[in-house]
Amino acid sequence: MKNSQLNALQVMGPSRDFESIKKIDENGVEYWTARDLYPVLGYAKWQFFGNVIKKAKQACVNSRQFPQDHFTDISKMTTLGHGIVRKLDDYKLSRFACYLVAQNGDPSKPAIAMAQTYFAIQTRKQEIFDGLSEVERRIAMRDGFAAENSSLFAAAKAAGVSKFGTFDDAGYQGLYNMPLSEVEKRKGIKKGELIDRADSEELGANMFRITQTEAKLKREGITGDIQAQSTHFKVGARIRQTMKELGSEMPENLKPERHIRQLKREVKALAIPKGRRIKTR
């Protein structure tokens, strides 16, 4: 990725940190260790980060991947004072594992927000999802979106938002440059279907929108309907501008995919083995 693109994202500092702790194994595959990663993500104690790892592993299972392929246990015994021996938990994390860790971390931490950008949206997205089909990506991200969106609305409620429909639409207007109803009309889909029919790229942009809005509401102590709506709009607009600078297709022009509910039914019915592909449209 070019430096100008990273400058546009304003993530040069954190990206340097992520690159500096990256390791390469004997097969030339890059990885990160959890012990190196957790302080970079803003966690002061391993105990707190351990819970994030646990949630990320479950998200890996939900995406029909084997956790052991992405979270390799490299724990070791260490000697403390007075000759006490204790197990030091650690994991060798794939890029996909780091993506899941970032998605399940505390969104109020600026480093987590930047990690989501680094590992998911702007940098080497195909490598993050190495081995995943588009169907599997969409299912994993759609499940994550539901949880993150609930968290955003809880934060909005705490900020004194009362007009939730208007608040929600403000984010879509910023990202799509039009109200949600116009996006649905443009794409030829039913009301309320946008996220369920979005591909992984569009889902990624929307997940970044909601996590960044939640973090900004909390970090800056934003209160009231007007300020919260303005914040959501500006975050969406900033992500749209970033996509434009990176040469990405604008989200309103991305074609709708098959409904996520239908894909889940097919995946469940077929019990698709790892590496098998089914059509996405």
PDB file of C-alpha atoms in Angstrom:
ATOM      1  CA  MET A   1       0.000   0.000   0.000  1.00  0.00           C
ATOM      2  CA  LYS A   2       1.309   3.453  -0.914  1.00  0.00           C
ATOM      3  CA  ASN A   3       2.232   5.961   1.782  1.00  0.00           C
ATOM      4  CA  SER A   4      -0.161   8.509   0.301  1.00  0.00           C
ATOM      5  CA  GLN A   5      -3.023   6.104   0.868  1.00  0.00           C
ATOM      6  CA  LEU A   6      -2.055   5.565   4.478  1.00  0.00           C
ATOM      7  CA  ASN A   7      -1.758   9.298   4.987  1.00  0.00           C
ATOM      8  CA  ALA A   8      -5.286   9.656   3.691  1.00  0.00           C
ATOM      9  CA  LEU A   9      -6.422   7.205   6.339  1.00  0.00           C
ATOM     10  CA  GLN A  10      -4.391   8.919   9.076  1.00  0.00           C
ATOM     11  CA  VAL A  11      -3.153   5.577  10.372  1.00  0.00           C
ATOM     12  CA  MET A  12       0.555   5.866   9.720  1.00  0.00           C
ATOM     13  CA  GLY A  13       1.525   5.681  13.392  1.00  0.00           C
ATOM     14  CA  PRO A  14      -0.454   2.558  14.273  1.00  0.00           C
ATOM     15  CA  SER A  15       0.388   0.875  10.971  1.00  0.00           C
ATOM     16  CA  ARG A  16       4.091   1.276  11.721  1.00  0.00           C
ATOM     17  CA  ASP A  17       3.480  -0.393  15.074  1.00  0.00           C
ATOM     18  CA  PHE A  18       1.679  -3.320  13.476  1.00  0.00           C
ATOM     19  CA  GLU A  19       4.411  -3.732  10.874  1.00  0.00           C
ATOM     20  CA  SER A  20       7.188  -3.519  13.458  1.00  0.00           C
ATOM     21  CA  ILE A  21       5.823  -6.452  15.480  1.00  0.00           C
ATOM     22  CA  LYS A  22       4.999  -8.582  12.446  1.00  0.00           C
ATOM     23  CA  LYS A  23       6.991 -11.794  12.129  1.00  0.00           C
ATOM     24  CA  ILE A  24       7.605 -14.215   9.260  1.00  0.00           C
ATOM     25  CA  ASP A  25       7.613 -17.965   9.845  1.00  0.00           C
ATOM     26  CA  GLU A  26       9.748 -20.605   8.147  1.00  0.00           C
ATOM     27  CA  ASN A  27       7.244 -20.853   5.290  1.00  0.00           C
ATOM     28  CA  GLY A  28       7.342 -17.137   4.577  1.00  0.00           C
ATOM     29  CA  VAL A  29       3.911 -16.550   6.124  1.00  0.00           C
ATOM     30  CA  GLU A  30       3.473 -13.432   8.227  1.00  0.00           C
ATOM     31  CA  TYR A  31       2.020 -13.580  11.723  1.00  0.00           C
ATOM     32  CA  TRP A  32       1.752 -11.653  14.963  1.00  0.00           C
ATOM     33  CA  THR A  33       2.007 -12.852  18.562  1.00  0.00           C
ATOM     34  CA  ALA A  34      -0.737 -11.955  20.992  1.00  0.00           C
ATOM     35  CA  ARG A  35       1.820 -10.838  23.589  1.00  0.00           C
ATOM     36  CA  ASP A  36       3.290  -8.348  21.124  1.00  0.00           C
ATOM     37  CA  LEU A  37      -0.103  -7.207  19.897  1.00  0.00           C
ATOM     38  CA  TYR A  38      -2.057  -6.483  23.057  1.00  0.00           C
ATOM     39  CA  PRO A  39      -0.089  -3.399  24.252  1.00  0.00           C
ATOM     40  CA  VAL A  40      -0.178  -1.938  20.727  1.00  0.00           C
ATOM     41  CA  LEU A  41      -3.972  -2.249  20.854  1.00  0.00           C
ATOM     42  CA  GLY A  42      -4.111  -0.224  24.055  1.00  0.00           C
ATOM     43  CA  TYR A  43      -4.536  -2.995  26.621  1.00  0.00           C
ATOM     44  CA  ALA A  44      -2.583  -2.541  29.842  1.00  0.00           C
ATOM     45  CA  LYS A  45      -3.034  -6.089  31.128  1.00  0.00           C
ATOM     46  CA  TRP A  46      -3.029  -9.473  29.443  1.00  0.00           C
ATOM     47  CA  GLN A  47      -5.993 -10.599  31.535  1.00  0.00           C
ATOM     48  CA  PHE A  48      -8.271  -8.119  29.772  1.00  0.00           C
ATOM     49  CA  PHE A  49      -6.908  -9.048  26.357  1.00  0.00           C
ATOM     50  CA  GLY A  50      -7.445 -12.739  27.024  1.00  0.00           C
ATOM     51  CA  ASN A  51     -11.198 -12.156  26.922  1.00  0.00           C
ATOM     52  CA  VAL A  52     -10.842 -10.526  23.504  1.00  0.00           C
ATOM     53  CA  ILE A  53      -8.927 -13.563  22.236  1.00  0.00           C
ATOM     54  CA  LYS A  54     -11.701 -15.827  23.500  1.00  0.00           C
ATOM     55  CA  LYS A  55     -14.380 -13.843  21.636  1.00  0.00           C
ATOM     56  CA  ALA A  56     -12.246 -13.710  18.498  1.00  0.00           C
ATOM     57  CA  LYS A  57     -11.870 -17.504  18.555  1.00  0.00           C
ATOM     58  CA  GLN A  58     -15.632 -17.902  18.754  1.00  0.00           C
ATOM     59  CA  ALA A  59     -16.045 -15.513  15.828  1.00  0.00           C
ATOM     60  CA  CYS A  60     -13.603 -17.722  13.927  1.00  0.00           C
ATOM     61  CA  VAL A  61     -15.802 -20.747  14.622  1.00  0.00           C
ATOM     62  CA  ASN A  62     -18.879 -18.790  13.523  1.00  0.00           C
ATOM     63  CA  SER A  63     -17.198 -18.066  10.194  1.00  0.00           C
ATOM     64  CA  ARG A  64     -16.736 -21.817   9.657  1.00  0.00           C
ATOM     65  CA  GLN A  65     -12.966 -21.681  10.108  1.00  0.00           C
ATOM     66  CA  PHE A  66     -10.819 -23.807  12.394  1.00  0.00           C
ATOM     67  CA  PRO A  67      -9.449 -21.656  15.259  1.00  0.00           C
ATOM     68  CA  GLN A  68      -6.268 -23.732  15.376  1.00  0.00           C
ATOM     69  CA  ASP A  69      -5.486 -22.588  11.829  1.00  0.00           C
ATOM     70  CA  HIS A  70      -5.420 -18.957  12.945  1.00  0.00           C
ATOM     71  CA  PHE A  71      -4.793 -19.001  16.724  1.00  0.00           C
ATOM     72  CA  THR A  72      -1.796 -21.280  17.333  1.00  0.00           C
ATOM     73  CA  ASP A  73      -1.011 -21.855  21.009  1.00  0.00           C
ATOM     74  CA  ILE A  74       2.643 -20.930  21.634  1.00  0.00           C
ATOM     75  CA  SER A  75       2.387 -20.700  25.414  1.00  0.00           C
ATOM     76  CA  LYS A  76       5.565 -21.381  27.350  1.00  0.00           C
ATOM     77  CA  MET A  77       6.668 -21.893  30.925  1.00  0.00           C
ATOM     78  CA  THR A  78       8.527 -19.021  32.541  1.00  0.00           C
ATOM     79  CA  THR A  79      10.370 -18.732  35.836  1.00  0.00           C
ATOM     80  CA  LEU A  80       9.321 -15.907  38.138  1.00  0.00           C
ATOM     81  CA  GLY A  81      10.901 -14.702  41.355  1.00  0.00           C
ATOM     82  CA  HIS A  82      11.729 -17.244  44.044  1.00  0.00           C
ATOM     83  CA  GLY A  83      11.876 -19.998  41.438  1.00  0.00           C
ATOM     84  CA  ILE A  84       8.143 -20.009  40.783  1.00  0.00           C
ATOM     85  CA  VAL A  85       7.299 -21.495  37.383  1.00  0.00           C
ATOM     86  CA  ARG A  86       4.193 -20.284  35.595  1.00  0.00           C
ATOM     87  CA  LYS A  87       2.632 -20.830  32.195  1.00  0.00           C
ATOM     88  CA  LEU A  88       2.750 -17.714  30.020  1.00  0.00           C
ATOM     89  CA  ASP A  89      -0.171 -17.800  27.590  1.00  0.00           C
ATOM     90  CA  ASP A  90       0.528 -16.644  24.058  1.00  0.00           C
ATOM     91  CA  TYR A  91      -0.774 -17.198  20.533  1.00  0.00           C
ATOM     92  CA  LYS A  92       0.617 -17.055  17.037  1.00  0.00           C
ATOM     93  CA  LEU A  93      -2.020 -15.053  15.162  1.00  0.00           C
ATOM     94  CA  SER A  94      -2.700 -15.079  11.441  1.00  0.00           C
ATOM     95  CA  ARG A  95      -3.777 -11.877   9.722  1.00  0.00           C
ATOM     96  CA  PHE A  96      -7.368 -13.149   9.802  1.00  0.00           C
ATOM     97  CA  ALA A  97      -7.038 -13.778  13.545  1.00  0.00           C
ATOM     98  CA  CYS A  98      -5.808 -10.209  14.030  1.00  0.00           C
ATOM     99  CA  TYR A  99      -8.818  -8.982  12.070  1.00  0.00           C
ATOM    100  CA  LEU A 100     -11.147 -10.897  14.406  1.00  0.00           C
ATOM    101  CA  VAL A 101      -9.289  -9.602  17.462  1.00  0.00           C
ATOM    102  CA  ALA A 102      -9.688  -6.024  16.227  1.00  0.00           C
ATOM    103  CA  GLN A 103     -13.397  -6.559  15.551  1.00  0.00           C
ATOM    104  CA  ASN A 104     -13.928  -7.945  19.050  1.00  0.00           C
ATOM    105  CA  GLY A 105     -11.800  -5.400  20.900  1.00  0.00           C
ATOM    106  CA  ASP A 106     -12.968  -2.336  22.801  1.00  0.00           C
ATOM    107  CA  PRO A 107     -14.077   0.149  20.081  1.00  0.00           C
ATOM    108  CA  SER A 108     -13.536   3.083  22.444  1.00  0.00           C
ATOM    109  CA  LYS A 109      -9.788   2.494  22.236  1.00  0.00           C
ATOM    110  CA  PRO A 110      -8.322   4.536  19.350  1.00  0.00           C
ATOM    111  CA  ALA A 111      -5.761   1.794  18.670  1.00  0.00           C
ATOM    112  CA  ILE A 112      -8.545  -0.771  18.192  1.00  0.00           C
ATOM    113  CA  ALA A 113     -10.252   1.527  15.704  1.00  0.00           C
ATOM    114  CA  MET A 114      -7.018   1.907  13.767  1.00  0.00           C
ATOM    115  CA  ALA A 115      -6.407  -1.844  13.899  1.00  0.00           C
ATOM    116  CA  GLN A 116      -9.788  -2.390  12.287  1.00  0.00           C
ATOM    117  CA  THR A 117      -8.688  -0.133   9.449  1.00  0.00           C
ATOM    118  CA  TYR A 118      -5.274  -1.734   9.148  1.00  0.00           C
ATOM    119  CA  PHE A 119      -6.388  -5.348   9.298  1.00  0.00           C
ATOM    120  CA  ALA A 120      -9.764  -5.193   7.578  1.00  0.00           C
ATOM    121  CA  ILE A 121     -10.601  -2.402   5.184  1.00  0.00           C
ATOM    122  CA  GLN A 122      -7.651  -0.539   3.727  1.00  0.00           C
ATOM    123  CA  THR A 123      -4.741  -2.951   3.746  1.00  0.00           C
ATOM    124  CA  ARG A 124      -4.451  -6.248   1.911  1.00  0.00           C
ATOM    125  CA  LYS A 125      -8.050  -7.284   2.442  1.00  0.00           C
ATOM    126  CA  GLN A 126      -7.715 -10.432   0.372  1.00  0.00           C
ATOM    127  CA  GLU A 127      -4.921 -11.689   2.591  1.00  0.00           C
ATOM    128  CA  ILE A 128      -7.016 -11.126   5.702  1.00  0.00           C
ATOM    129  CA  PHE A 129      -9.653 -13.423   4.297  1.00  0.00           C
ATOM    130  CA  ASP A 130      -7.217 -15.932   2.830  1.00  0.00           C
ATOM    131  CA  GLY A 131      -8.983 -19.225   2.424  1.00  0.00           C
ATOM    132  CA  LEU A 132     -12.461 -17.773   2.891  1.00  0.00           C
ATOM    133  CA  SER A 133     -15.066 -17.678   0.152  1.00  0.00           C
ATOM    134  CA  GLU A 134     -17.128 -14.541  -0.374  1.00  0.00           C
ATOM    135  CA  VAL A 135     -20.073 -16.366   1.196  1.00  0.00           C
ATOM    136  CA  GLU A 136     -18.119 -17.137   4.362  1.00  0.00           C
ATOM    137  CA  ARG A 137     -16.827 -13.579   4.570  1.00  0.00           C
ATOM    138  CA  ARG A 138     -20.304 -12.151   4.276  1.00  0.00           C
ATOM    139  CA  ILE A 139     -21.730 -14.445   6.949  1.00  0.00           C
ATOM    140  CA  ALA A 140     -18.950 -13.654   9.418  1.00  0.00           C
ATOM    141  CA  MET A 141     -19.133  -9.912   8.797  1.00  0.00           C
ATOM    142  CA  ARG A 142     -22.936  -9.774   8.839  1.00  0.00           C
ATOM    143  CA  ASP A 143     -22.997 -11.448  12.253  1.00  0.00           C
ATOM    144  CA  GLY A 144     -20.383  -8.988  13.464  1.00  0.00           C
ATOM    145  CA  PHE A 145     -22.346  -6.056  12.075  1.00  0.00           C
ATOM    146  CA  ALA A 146     -25.429  -6.942  14.117  1.00  0.00           C
ATOM    147  CA  ALA A 147     -23.456  -6.944  17.360  1.00  0.00           C
ATOM    148  CA  GLU A 148     -21.578  -3.739  16.552  1.00  0.00           C
ATOM    149  CA  ASN A 149     -24.735  -1.912  15.498  1.00  0.00           C
ATOM    150  CA  SER A 150     -26.442  -2.820  18.775  1.00  0.00           C
ATOM    151  CA  SER A 151     -23.425  -1.463  20.616  1.00  0.00           C
ATOM    152  CA  LEU A 152     -23.597   1.780  18.621  1.00  0.00           C
ATOM    153  CA  PHE A 153     -27.254   2.314  19.473  1.00  0.00           C
ATOM    154  CA  ALA A 154     -26.540   1.672  23.143  1.00  0.00           C
ATOM    155  CA  ALA A 155     -23.854   4.353  22.999  1.00  0.00           C
ATOM    156  CA  ALA A 156     -26.230   6.695  21.162  1.00  0.00           C
ATOM    157  CA  LYS A 157     -28.880   6.160  23.821  1.00  0.00           C
ATOM    158  CA  ALA A 158     -26.336   6.950  26.530  1.00  0.00           C
ATOM    159  CA  ALA A 159     -25.475  10.126  24.602  1.00  0.00           C
ATOM    160  CA  GLY A 160     -29.087  11.274  24.810  1.00  0.00           C
ATOM    161  CA  VAL A 161     -30.179  10.378  21.291  1.00  0.00           C
ATOM    162  CA  SER A 162     -33.956  10.082  21.018  1.00  0.00           C
ATOM    163  CA  LYS A 163     -34.470  10.142  17.239  1.00  0.00           C
ATOM    164  CA  PHE A 164     -32.765   6.861  16.428  1.00  0.00           C
ATOM    165  CA  GLY A 165     -34.123   6.599  12.890  1.00  0.00           C
ATOM    166  CA  THR A 166     -32.722   9.999  11.973  1.00  0.00           C
ATOM    167  CA  PHE A 167     -29.443   9.203  13.723  1.00  0.00           C
ATOM    168  CA  ASP A 168     -29.121   5.936  11.790  1.00  0.00           C
ATOM    169  CA  ASP A 169     -29.925   7.544   8.453  1.00  0.00           C
ATOM    170  CA  ALA A 170     -27.327  10.271   9.037  1.00  0.00           C
ATOM    171  CA  GLY A 171     -24.576   7.671   8.867  1.00  0.00           C
ATOM    172  CA  TYR A 172     -25.903   6.244   5.615  1.00  0.00           C
ATOM    173  CA  GLN A 173     -26.214   9.729   4.128  1.00  0.00           C
ATOM    174  CA  GLY A 174     -22.573  10.384   4.944  1.00  0.00           C
ATOM    175  CA  LEU A 175     -21.319   7.092   3.514  1.00  0.00           C
ATOM    176  CA  TYR A 176     -23.634   6.819   0.488  1.00  0.00           C
ATOM    177  CA  ASN A 177     -24.224  10.533  -0.152  1.00  0.00           C
ATOM    178  CA  MET A 178     -27.977   9.886  -0.039  1.00  0.00           C
ATOM    179  CA  PRO A 179     -30.635   8.711   2.449  1.00  0.00           C
ATOM    180  CA  LEU A 180     -31.012   4.979   3.074  1.00  0.00           C
ATOM    181  CA  SER A 181     -34.355   4.922   1.250  1.00  0.00           C
ATOM    182  CA  GLU A 182     -32.658   6.295  -1.871  1.00  0.00           C
ATOM    183  CA  VAL A 183     -29.864   3.727  -1.606  1.00  0.00           C
ATOM    184  CA  GLU A 184     -32.438   0.920  -1.478  1.00  0.00           C
ATOM    185  CA  LYS A 185     -34.287   2.373  -4.462  1.00  0.00           C
ATOM    186  CA  ARG A 186     -31.061   2.772  -6.434  1.00  0.00           C
ATOM    187  CA  LYS A 187     -30.042  -0.830  -5.767  1.00  0.00           C
ATOM    188  CA  GLY A 188     -33.548  -2.172  -6.438  1.00  0.00           C
ATOM    189  CA  ILE A 189     -33.850  -3.903  -3.070  1.00  0.00           C
ATOM    190  CA  LYS A 190     -36.567  -3.999  -0.422  1.00  0.00           C
ATOM    191  CA  LYS A 191     -36.688  -1.760   2.624  1.00  0.00           C
ATOM    192  CA  GLY A 192     -34.351  -2.990   5.342  1.00  0.00           C
ATOM    193  CA  GLU A 193     -32.358  -5.307   3.042  1.00  0.00           C
ATOM    194  CA  LEU A 194     -29.232  -3.225   2.450  1.00  0.00           C
ATOM    195  CA  ILE A 195     -26.916  -4.870   4.975  1.00  0.00           C
ATOM    196  CA  ASP A 196     -28.316  -8.351   4.360  1.00  0.00           C
ATOM    197  CA  ARG A 197     -27.506  -8.023   0.660  1.00  0.00           C
ATOM    198  CA  ALA A 198     -24.195  -6.174   0.906  1.00  0.00           C
ATOM    199  CA  ASP A 199     -20.968  -7.843  -0.191  1.00  0.00           C
ATOM    200  CA  SER A 200     -17.942  -8.036   2.123  1.00  0.00           C
ATOM    201  CA  GLU A 201     -16.485  -4.745   0.856  1.00  0.00           C
ATOM    202  CA  GLU A 202     -19.692  -2.827   1.541  1.00  0.00           C
ATOM    203  CA  LEU A 203     -20.147  -4.566   4.892  1.00  0.00           C
ATOM    204  CA  GLY A 204     -16.596  -3.625   5.841  1.00  0.00           C
ATOM    205  CA  ALA A 205     -17.234   0.048   5.109  1.00  0.00           C
ATOM    206  CA  ASN A 206     -20.426   0.009   7.170  1.00  0.00           C
ATOM    207  CA  MET A 207     -18.796  -1.801  10.081  1.00  0.00           C
ATOM    208  CA  PHE A 208     -16.036   0.787  10.127  1.00  0.00           C
ATOM    209  CA  ARG A 209     -18.691   3.520  10.071  1.00  0.00           C
ATOM    210  CA  ILE A 210     -20.491   2.221  13.145  1.00  0.00           C
ATOM    211  CA  THR A 211     -17.411   1.347  15.212  1.00  0.00           C
ATOM    212  CA  GLN A 212     -15.835   4.738  14.524  1.00  0.00           C
ATOM    213  CA  THR A 213     -19.044   6.596  15.322  1.00  0.00           C
ATOM    214  CA  GLU A 214     -19.429   4.758  18.619  1.00  0.00           C
ATOM    215  CA  ALA A 215     -15.816   5.434  19.549  1.00  0.00           C
ATOM    216  CA  LYS A 216     -16.140   9.134  18.694  1.00  0.00           C
ATOM    217  CA  LEU A 217     -19.368   9.533  20.686  1.00  0.00           C
ATOM    218  CA  LYS A 218     -17.688   8.053  23.747  1.00  0.00           C
ATOM    219  CA  ARG A 219     -14.263   9.627  23.316  1.00  0.00           C
ATOM    220  CA  GLU A 220     -15.527  13.176  22.800  1.00  0.00           C
ATOM    221  CA  GLY A 221     -18.504  13.016  25.142  1.00  0.00           C
ATOM    222  CA  ILE A 222     -20.921  14.001  22.382  1.00  0.00           C
ATOM    223  CA  THR A 223     -24.512  14.474  23.533  1.00  0.00           C
ATOM    224  CA  GLY A 224     -27.897  15.275  22.008  1.00  0.00           C
ATOM    225  CA  ASP A 225     -29.618  14.395  18.754  1.00  0.00           C
ATOM    226  CA  ILE A 226     -28.131  17.127  16.585  1.00  0.00           C
ATOM    227  CA  GLN A 227     -24.504  16.608  17.592  1.00  0.00           C
ATOM    228  CA  ALA A 228     -24.796  12.822  17.408  1.00  0.00           C
ATOM    229  CA  GLN A 229     -26.400  12.972  13.952  1.00  0.00           C
ATOM    230  CA  SER A 230     -23.681  15.331  12.757  1.00  0.00           C
ATOM    231  CA  THR A 231     -21.002  13.010  14.113  1.00  0.00           C
ATOM    232  CA  HIS A 232     -22.488   9.960  12.401  1.00  0.00           C
ATOM    233  CA  PHE A 233     -22.774  11.846   9.112  1.00  0.00           C
ATOM    234  CA  LYS A 234     -19.189  13.140   9.260  1.00  0.00           C
ATOM    235  CA  VAL A 235     -17.760   9.707  10.048  1.00  0.00           C
ATOM    236  CA  GLY A 236     -19.648   8.187   7.120  1.00  0.00           C
ATOM    237  CA  ALA A 237     -18.536  11.001   4.819  1.00  0.00           C
ATOM    238  CA  ARG A 238     -14.914  10.578   5.893  1.00  0.00           C
ATOM    239  CA  ILE A 239     -15.001   6.867   5.077  1.00  0.00           C
ATOM    240  CA  ARG A 240     -16.590   7.666   1.714  1.00  0.00           C
ATOM    241  CA  GLN A 241     -13.804  10.137   0.959  1.00  0.00           C
ATOM    242  CA  THR A 242     -11.187   7.565   1.923  1.00  0.00           C
ATOM    243  CA  MET A 243     -12.761   5.009  -0.414  1.00  0.00           C
ATOM    244  CA  LYS A 244     -12.701   7.588  -3.203  1.00  0.00           C
ATOM    245  CA  GLU A 245      -9.033   8.400  -2.574  1.00  0.00           C
ATOM    246  CA  LEU A 246      -8.174   4.700  -2.694  1.00  0.00           C
ATOM    247  CA  GLY A 247      -9.957   4.294  -6.017  1.00  0.00           C
ATOM    248  CA  SER A 248     -12.678   2.055  -4.581  1.00  0.00           C
ATOM    249  CA  GLU A 249     -16.143   1.773  -6.095  1.00  0.00           C
ATOM    250  CA  MET A 250     -18.607   4.011  -4.303  1.00  0.00           C
ATOM    251  CA  PRO A 251     -20.855   1.913  -2.041  1.00  0.00           C
ATOM    252  CA  GLU A 252     -24.110   2.966  -3.715  1.00  0.00           C
ATOM    253  CA  ASN A 253     -22.768   1.491  -6.973  1.00  0.00           C
ATOM    254  CA  LEU A 254     -21.930  -1.936  -5.537  1.00  0.00           C
ATOM    255  CA  LYS A 255     -24.346  -4.580  -6.771  1.00  0.00           C
ATOM    256  CA  PRO A 256     -26.601  -6.303  -4.209  1.00  0.00           C
ATOM    257  CA  GLU A 257     -25.805  -9.923  -3.430  1.00  0.00           C
ATOM    258  CA  ARG A 258     -28.127 -12.783  -2.518  1.00  0.00           C
ATOM    259  CA  HIS A 259     -29.839 -12.354   0.846  1.00  0.00           C
ATOM    260  CA  ILE A 260     -27.658 -13.462   3.759  1.00  0.00           C
ATOM    261  CA  ARG A 261     -30.520 -15.515   5.198  1.00  0.00           C
ATOM    262  CA  GLN A 262     -30.622 -17.652   2.059  1.00  0.00           C
ATOM    263  CA  LEU A 263     -26.864 -18.170   2.149  1.00  0.00           C
ATOM    264  CA  LYS A 264     -26.971 -19.286   5.778  1.00  0.00           C
ATOM    265  CA  ARG A 265     -29.666 -21.830   4.954  1.00  0.00           C
ATOM    266  CA  GLU A 266     -27.607 -23.206   2.081  1.00  0.00           C
ATOM    267  CA  VAL A 267     -24.402 -23.361   4.111  1.00  0.00           C
ATOM    268  CA  LYS A 268     -26.208 -25.205   6.885  1.00  0.00           C
ATOM    269  CA  ALA A 269     -27.945 -27.603   4.510  1.00  0.00           C
ATOM    270  CA  LEU A 270     -24.852 -28.404   2.477  1.00  0.00           C
ATOM    271  CA  ALA A 271     -22.373 -28.435   5.392  1.00  0.00           C
ATOM    272  CA  ILE A 272     -19.863 -26.978   2.964  1.00  0.00           C
ATOM    273  CA  PRO A 273     -16.325 -28.335   3.525  1.00  0.00           C
ATOM    274  CA  LYS A 274     -13.467 -25.878   3.868  1.00  0.00           C
ATOM    275  CA  GLY A 275     -12.398 -24.636   0.447  1.00  0.00           C
ATOM    276  CA  ARG A 276     -15.720 -25.482  -1.271  1.00  0.00           C
ATOM    277  CA  ARG A 277     -17.419 -22.560  -3.040  1.00  0.00           C
ATOM    278  CA  ILE A 278     -21.049 -21.746  -3.717  1.00  0.00           C
ATOM    279  CA  LYS A 279     -22.364 -18.981  -5.928  1.00  0.00           C
ATOM    280  CA  THR A 280     -22.798 -15.573  -4.301  1.00  0.00           C
ATOM    281  CA  ARG A 281     -25.485 -14.035  -6.475  1.00  0.00           C
TER     282      ARG A 281
END
